[in-house]
């Protein structure tokens, strides 16, 4: 939450605390100005006390109205942030999905590693908690678990390939690692496809809430 947001909620809590007192004093003052001067001391005291008491429910009603409005605004803000997060993830998954459709060969100069940077940033920042659909979050997490596994095998294979090209004889260990990665291509593609479809559905639902 931004600094401005935190300051707003601090000021709001202070305002909520003094609102009943302010409303009661205002009603008591109005009562005294219009009626108190024509009454004796005890009648004035009773009238002022009743005014103070009557002001509390009114102040609480105002407080509840303000809280409801603020909760609605916060909910809209959170859903907007959730949509942005899902769009970032969707973009990264689509990029990886396109790579898997190509013939991947670490020996090619244009070989591109799988991307996981956006997911890692969102995970470390704690923004993933804004994704309310736990089933969707589990699907995305499962997809990235496989991506990380494949990425590990591909990076290990690429490292072994580079060592082999440097003149060191390490056999075909790079091919072994790459074959391990390829064994997960089908599962990874299926898992990413499910996650992307679920993300698209969730984004559509968020758009309908506006």
Short mmCIF file of C-alpha atoms in Angstrom, two decimals:
data_model
loop_
_atom_site.label_atom_id
_atom_site.label_comp_id
_atom_site.label_asym_id
_atom_site.label_seq_id
_atom_site.Cartn_x
_atom_site.Cartn_y
_atom_site.Cartn_z
CA UNK A 1 0.00 0.00 0.00
CA UNK A 2 1.30 3.43 -0.92
CA UNK A 3 2.26 6.11 1.61
CA UNK A 4 -0.74 8.25 0.61
CA UNK A 5 -3.10 5.33 1.15
CA UNK A 6 -1.68 4.63 4.62
CA UNK A 7 -2.00 8.29 5.58
CA UNK A 8 -5.60 8.33 4.38
CA UNK A 9 -6.57 5.33 6.50
CA UNK A 10 -4.85 6.79 9.57
CA UNK A 11 -6.77 10.04 9.16
CA UNK A 12 -9.96 8.09 8.54
CA UNK A 13 -9.58 6.09 11.76
CA UNK A 14 -9.04 9.32 13.72
CA UNK A 15 -12.09 10.89 12.09
CA UNK A 16 -14.21 7.81 12.89
CA UNK A 17 -13.18 8.03 16.54
CA UNK A 18 -14.20 11.67 17.01
CA UNK A 19 -17.27 11.62 14.73
CA UNK A 20 -19.78 10.47 17.41
CA UNK A 21 -18.53 13.17 19.79
CA UNK A 22 -18.75 15.86 17.11
CA UNK A 23 -22.27 14.87 16.07
CA UNK A 24 -23.49 14.74 19.68
CA UNK A 25 -22.02 18.15 20.49
CA UNK A 26 -23.57 19.68 17.38
CA UNK A 27 -27.02 18.33 18.28
CA UNK A 28 -26.62 19.44 21.88
CA UNK A 29 -25.61 22.94 20.78
CA UNK A 30 -28.58 23.19 18.43
CA UNK A 31 -30.90 22.03 21.17
CA UNK A 32 -29.55 24.54 23.66
CA UNK A 33 -29.67 27.47 21.21
CA UNK A 34 -33.28 26.84 20.24
CA UNK A 35 -34.82 25.36 23.39
CA UNK A 36 -32.38 25.52 26.30
CA UNK A 37 -32.76 29.21 27.04
CA UNK A 38 -36.49 28.86 27.67
CA UNK A 39 -36.13 25.92 30.08
CA UNK A 40 -34.95 25.66 33.66
CA UNK A 41 -31.54 24.23 34.55
CA UNK A 42 -32.49 20.57 34.98
CA UNK A 43 -34.72 20.48 31.94
CA UNK A 44 -31.87 21.94 29.91
CA UNK A 45 -29.44 19.32 31.28
CA UNK A 46 -31.85 16.48 30.43
CA UNK A 47 -32.44 17.89 26.96
CA UNK A 48 -28.75 18.28 26.28
CA UNK A 49 -28.10 14.72 27.53
CA UNK A 50 -30.81 13.35 25.22
CA UNK A 51 -29.32 15.32 22.31
CA UNK A 52 -25.89 13.88 23.03
CA UNK A 53 -27.34 10.37 23.17
CA UNK A 54 -29.34 10.85 19.96
CA UNK A 55 -26.23 12.01 18.13
CA UNK A 56 -24.40 8.72 18.61
CA UNK A 57 -26.63 6.53 16.34
CA UNK A 58 -26.55 9.23 13.69
CA UNK A 59 -22.77 9.40 13.85
CA UNK A 60 -22.48 5.61 13.71
CA UNK A 61 -24.70 5.56 10.61
CA UNK A 62 -22.43 8.09 8.93
CA UNK A 63 -19.39 6.06 9.97
CA UNK A 64 -20.85 2.85 8.49
CA UNK A 65 -21.69 4.65 5.25
CA UNK A 66 -18.15 5.98 4.92
CA UNK A 67 -16.65 2.56 5.71
CA UNK A 68 -18.86 0.86 3.11
CA UNK A 69 -17.84 3.36 0.45
CA UNK A 70 -14.15 2.98 1.31
CA UNK A 71 -14.42 -0.82 1.22
CA UNK A 72 -16.00 -0.62 -2.24
CA UNK A 73 -13.21 1.67 -3.46
CA UNK A 74 -10.55 -0.64 -2.01
CA UNK A 75 -12.21 -3.66 -3.62
CA UNK A 76 -12.20 -1.92 -7.03
CA UNK A 77 -8.54 -0.99 -6.59
CA UNK A 78 -7.58 -4.54 -5.60
CA UNK A 79 -9.44 -6.06 -8.56
CA UNK A 80 -7.73 -3.60 -10.91
CA UNK A 81 -4.36 -4.63 -9.46
CA UNK A 82 -5.31 -8.31 -9.76
CA UNK A 83 -6.14 -7.81 -13.43
CA UNK A 84 -2.77 -6.13 -14.06
CA UNK A 85 -0.95 -8.98 -12.30
CA UNK A 86 -2.81 -11.64 -14.28
CA UNK A 87 -2.07 -9.84 -17.54
CA UNK A 88 1.67 -9.77 -16.71
CA UNK A 89 1.61 -13.50 -15.94
CA UNK A 90 -0.44 -14.25 -19.05
CA UNK A 91 2.07 -12.40 -21.23
CA UNK A 92 4.99 -14.38 -19.79
CA UNK A 93 3.17 -17.71 -20.15
CA UNK A 94 2.22 -16.91 -23.76
CA UNK A 95 5.86 -16.15 -24.51
CA UNK A 96 6.94 -19.51 -23.06
CA UNK A 97 4.11 -21.30 -24.85
CA UNK A 98 5.28 -19.87 -28.18
CA UNK A 99 8.82 -21.07 -27.48
CA UNK A 100 7.67 -24.62 -26.82
CA UNK A 101 5.87 -24.72 -30.17
CA UNK A 102 9.22 -24.13 -31.88
CA UNK A 103 11.88 -26.78 -32.38
CA UNK A 104 14.09 -26.09 -29.39
CA UNK A 105 17.77 -26.79 -29.91
CA UNK A 106 20.38 -25.36 -27.57
CA UNK A 107 22.93 -25.59 -30.36
CA UNK A 108 21.12 -22.87 -32.30
CA UNK A 109 22.40 -19.35 -31.84
CA UNK A 110 18.85 -17.98 -31.48
CA UNK A 111 17.97 -20.32 -28.62
CA UNK A 112 15.85 -18.42 -26.07
CA UNK A 113 15.56 -19.56 -22.45
CA UNK A 114 12.15 -19.81 -20.80
CA UNK A 115 11.06 -16.70 -18.91
CA UNK A 116 10.20 -16.72 -15.22
CA UNK A 117 11.34 -13.25 -14.16
CA UNK A 118 7.86 -11.70 -13.88
CA UNK A 119 6.58 -14.59 -11.78
CA UNK A 120 9.56 -14.37 -9.44
CA UNK A 121 9.09 -10.60 -8.98
CA UNK A 122 5.37 -10.94 -8.23
CA UNK A 123 5.99 -13.81 -5.85
CA UNK A 124 8.70 -12.01 -3.89
CA UNK A 125 6.67 -8.78 -3.71
CA UNK A 126 3.67 -10.54 -2.16
CA UNK A 127 1.31 -9.27 -4.89
CA UNK A 128 0.08 -12.80 -5.63
CA UNK A 129 -2.19 -12.55 -2.58
CA UNK A 130 -4.41 -10.26 -4.67
CA UNK A 131 -5.40 -13.27 -6.81
CA UNK A 132 -8.52 -14.34 -4.92
CA UNK A 133 -9.25 -17.47 -6.97
CA UNK A 134 -7.16 -20.11 -5.20
CA UNK A 135 -7.81 -22.69 -7.91
CA UNK A 136 -6.49 -20.29 -10.53
CA UNK A 137 -3.42 -19.50 -8.43
CA UNK A 138 -2.74 -23.22 -7.98
CA UNK A 139 -2.91 -23.77 -11.74
CA UNK A 140 -0.50 -20.93 -12.40
CA UNK A 141 1.85 -22.18 -9.68
CA UNK A 142 1.78 -25.72 -11.12
CA UNK A 143 2.59 -24.39 -14.58
CA UNK A 144 5.58 -22.46 -13.28
CA UNK A 145 6.80 -25.44 -11.26
CA UNK A 146 7.16 -27.37 -14.52
CA UNK A 147 8.66 -24.36 -16.30
CA UNK A 148 11.33 -24.07 -13.61
CA UNK A 149 12.10 -27.77 -13.92
CA UNK A 150 12.46 -27.58 -17.71
CA UNK A 151 14.45 -24.36 -17.47
CA UNK A 152 16.87 -26.02 -15.04
CA UNK A 153 17.52 -28.96 -17.36
CA UNK A 154 17.91 -26.68 -20.40
CA UNK A 155 20.35 -24.38 -18.60
CA UNK A 156 22.37 -27.37 -17.39
CA UNK A 157 22.40 -28.76 -20.92
CA UNK A 158 23.49 -25.39 -22.33
CA UNK A 159 26.30 -25.12 -19.79
CA UNK A 160 27.54 -28.62 -20.66
CA UNK A 161 27.33 -27.81 -24.37
CA UNK A 162 29.44 -24.68 -23.91
CA UNK A 163 32.00 -26.63 -21.89
CA UNK A 164 32.10 -29.28 -24.60
CA UNK A 165 32.68 -26.61 -27.25
CA UNK A 166 35.57 -25.20 -25.24
CA UNK A 167 37.55 -28.38 -25.95
CA UNK A 168 36.85 -30.32 -22.77
CA UNK A 169 35.66 -33.87 -23.36
CA UNK A 170 32.59 -34.36 -21.17
CA UNK A 171 30.84 -36.74 -23.52
CA UNK A 172 27.18 -36.19 -24.32
CA UNK A 173 26.02 -35.09 -20.90
CA UNK A 174 24.45 -32.01 -22.50
CA UNK A 175 22.21 -34.28 -24.58
CA UNK A 176 21.14 -36.22 -21.50
CA UNK A 177 20.09 -33.03 -19.74
CA UNK A 178 18.31 -31.75 -22.83
CA UNK A 179 16.40 -35.01 -23.20
CA UNK A 180 15.23 -34.63 -19.60
CA UNK A 181 13.91 -31.20 -20.45
CA UNK A 182 12.13 -32.44 -23.58
CA UNK A 183 10.40 -35.14 -21.55
CA UNK A 184 8.44 -32.36 -19.83
CA UNK A 185 7.58 -30.30 -22.93
CA UNK A 186 4.18 -31.90 -23.43
CA UNK A 187 3.18 -31.60 -19.78
CA UNK A 188 4.48 -28.03 -19.62
CA UNK A 189 2.54 -26.99 -22.72
CA UNK A 190 -0.66 -28.53 -21.36
CA UNK A 191 -0.19 -26.94 -17.93
CA UNK A 192 0.52 -23.50 -19.39
CA UNK A 193 -2.51 -23.79 -21.67
CA UNK A 194 -4.81 -24.52 -18.72
CA UNK A 195 -3.36 -21.61 -16.75
CA UNK A 196 -3.72 -19.17 -19.68
CA UNK A 197 -7.34 -20.17 -20.29
CA UNK A 198 -8.15 -19.77 -16.59
CA UNK A 199 -6.44 -16.36 -16.50
CA UNK A 200 -8.43 -15.18 -19.52
CA UNK A 201 -11.67 -16.30 -17.86
CA UNK A 202 -10.81 -14.51 -14.62
CA UNK A 203 -9.92 -11.28 -16.44
CA UNK A 204 -13.26 -11.41 -18.26
CA UNK A 205 -15.06 -11.79 -14.92
CA UNK A 206 -13.19 -8.81 -13.46
CA UNK A 207 -14.17 -6.70 -16.48
CA UNK A 208 -17.83 -7.60 -15.92
CA UNK A 209 -17.65 -6.35 -12.33
CA UNK A 210 -16.97 -2.78 -13.49
#
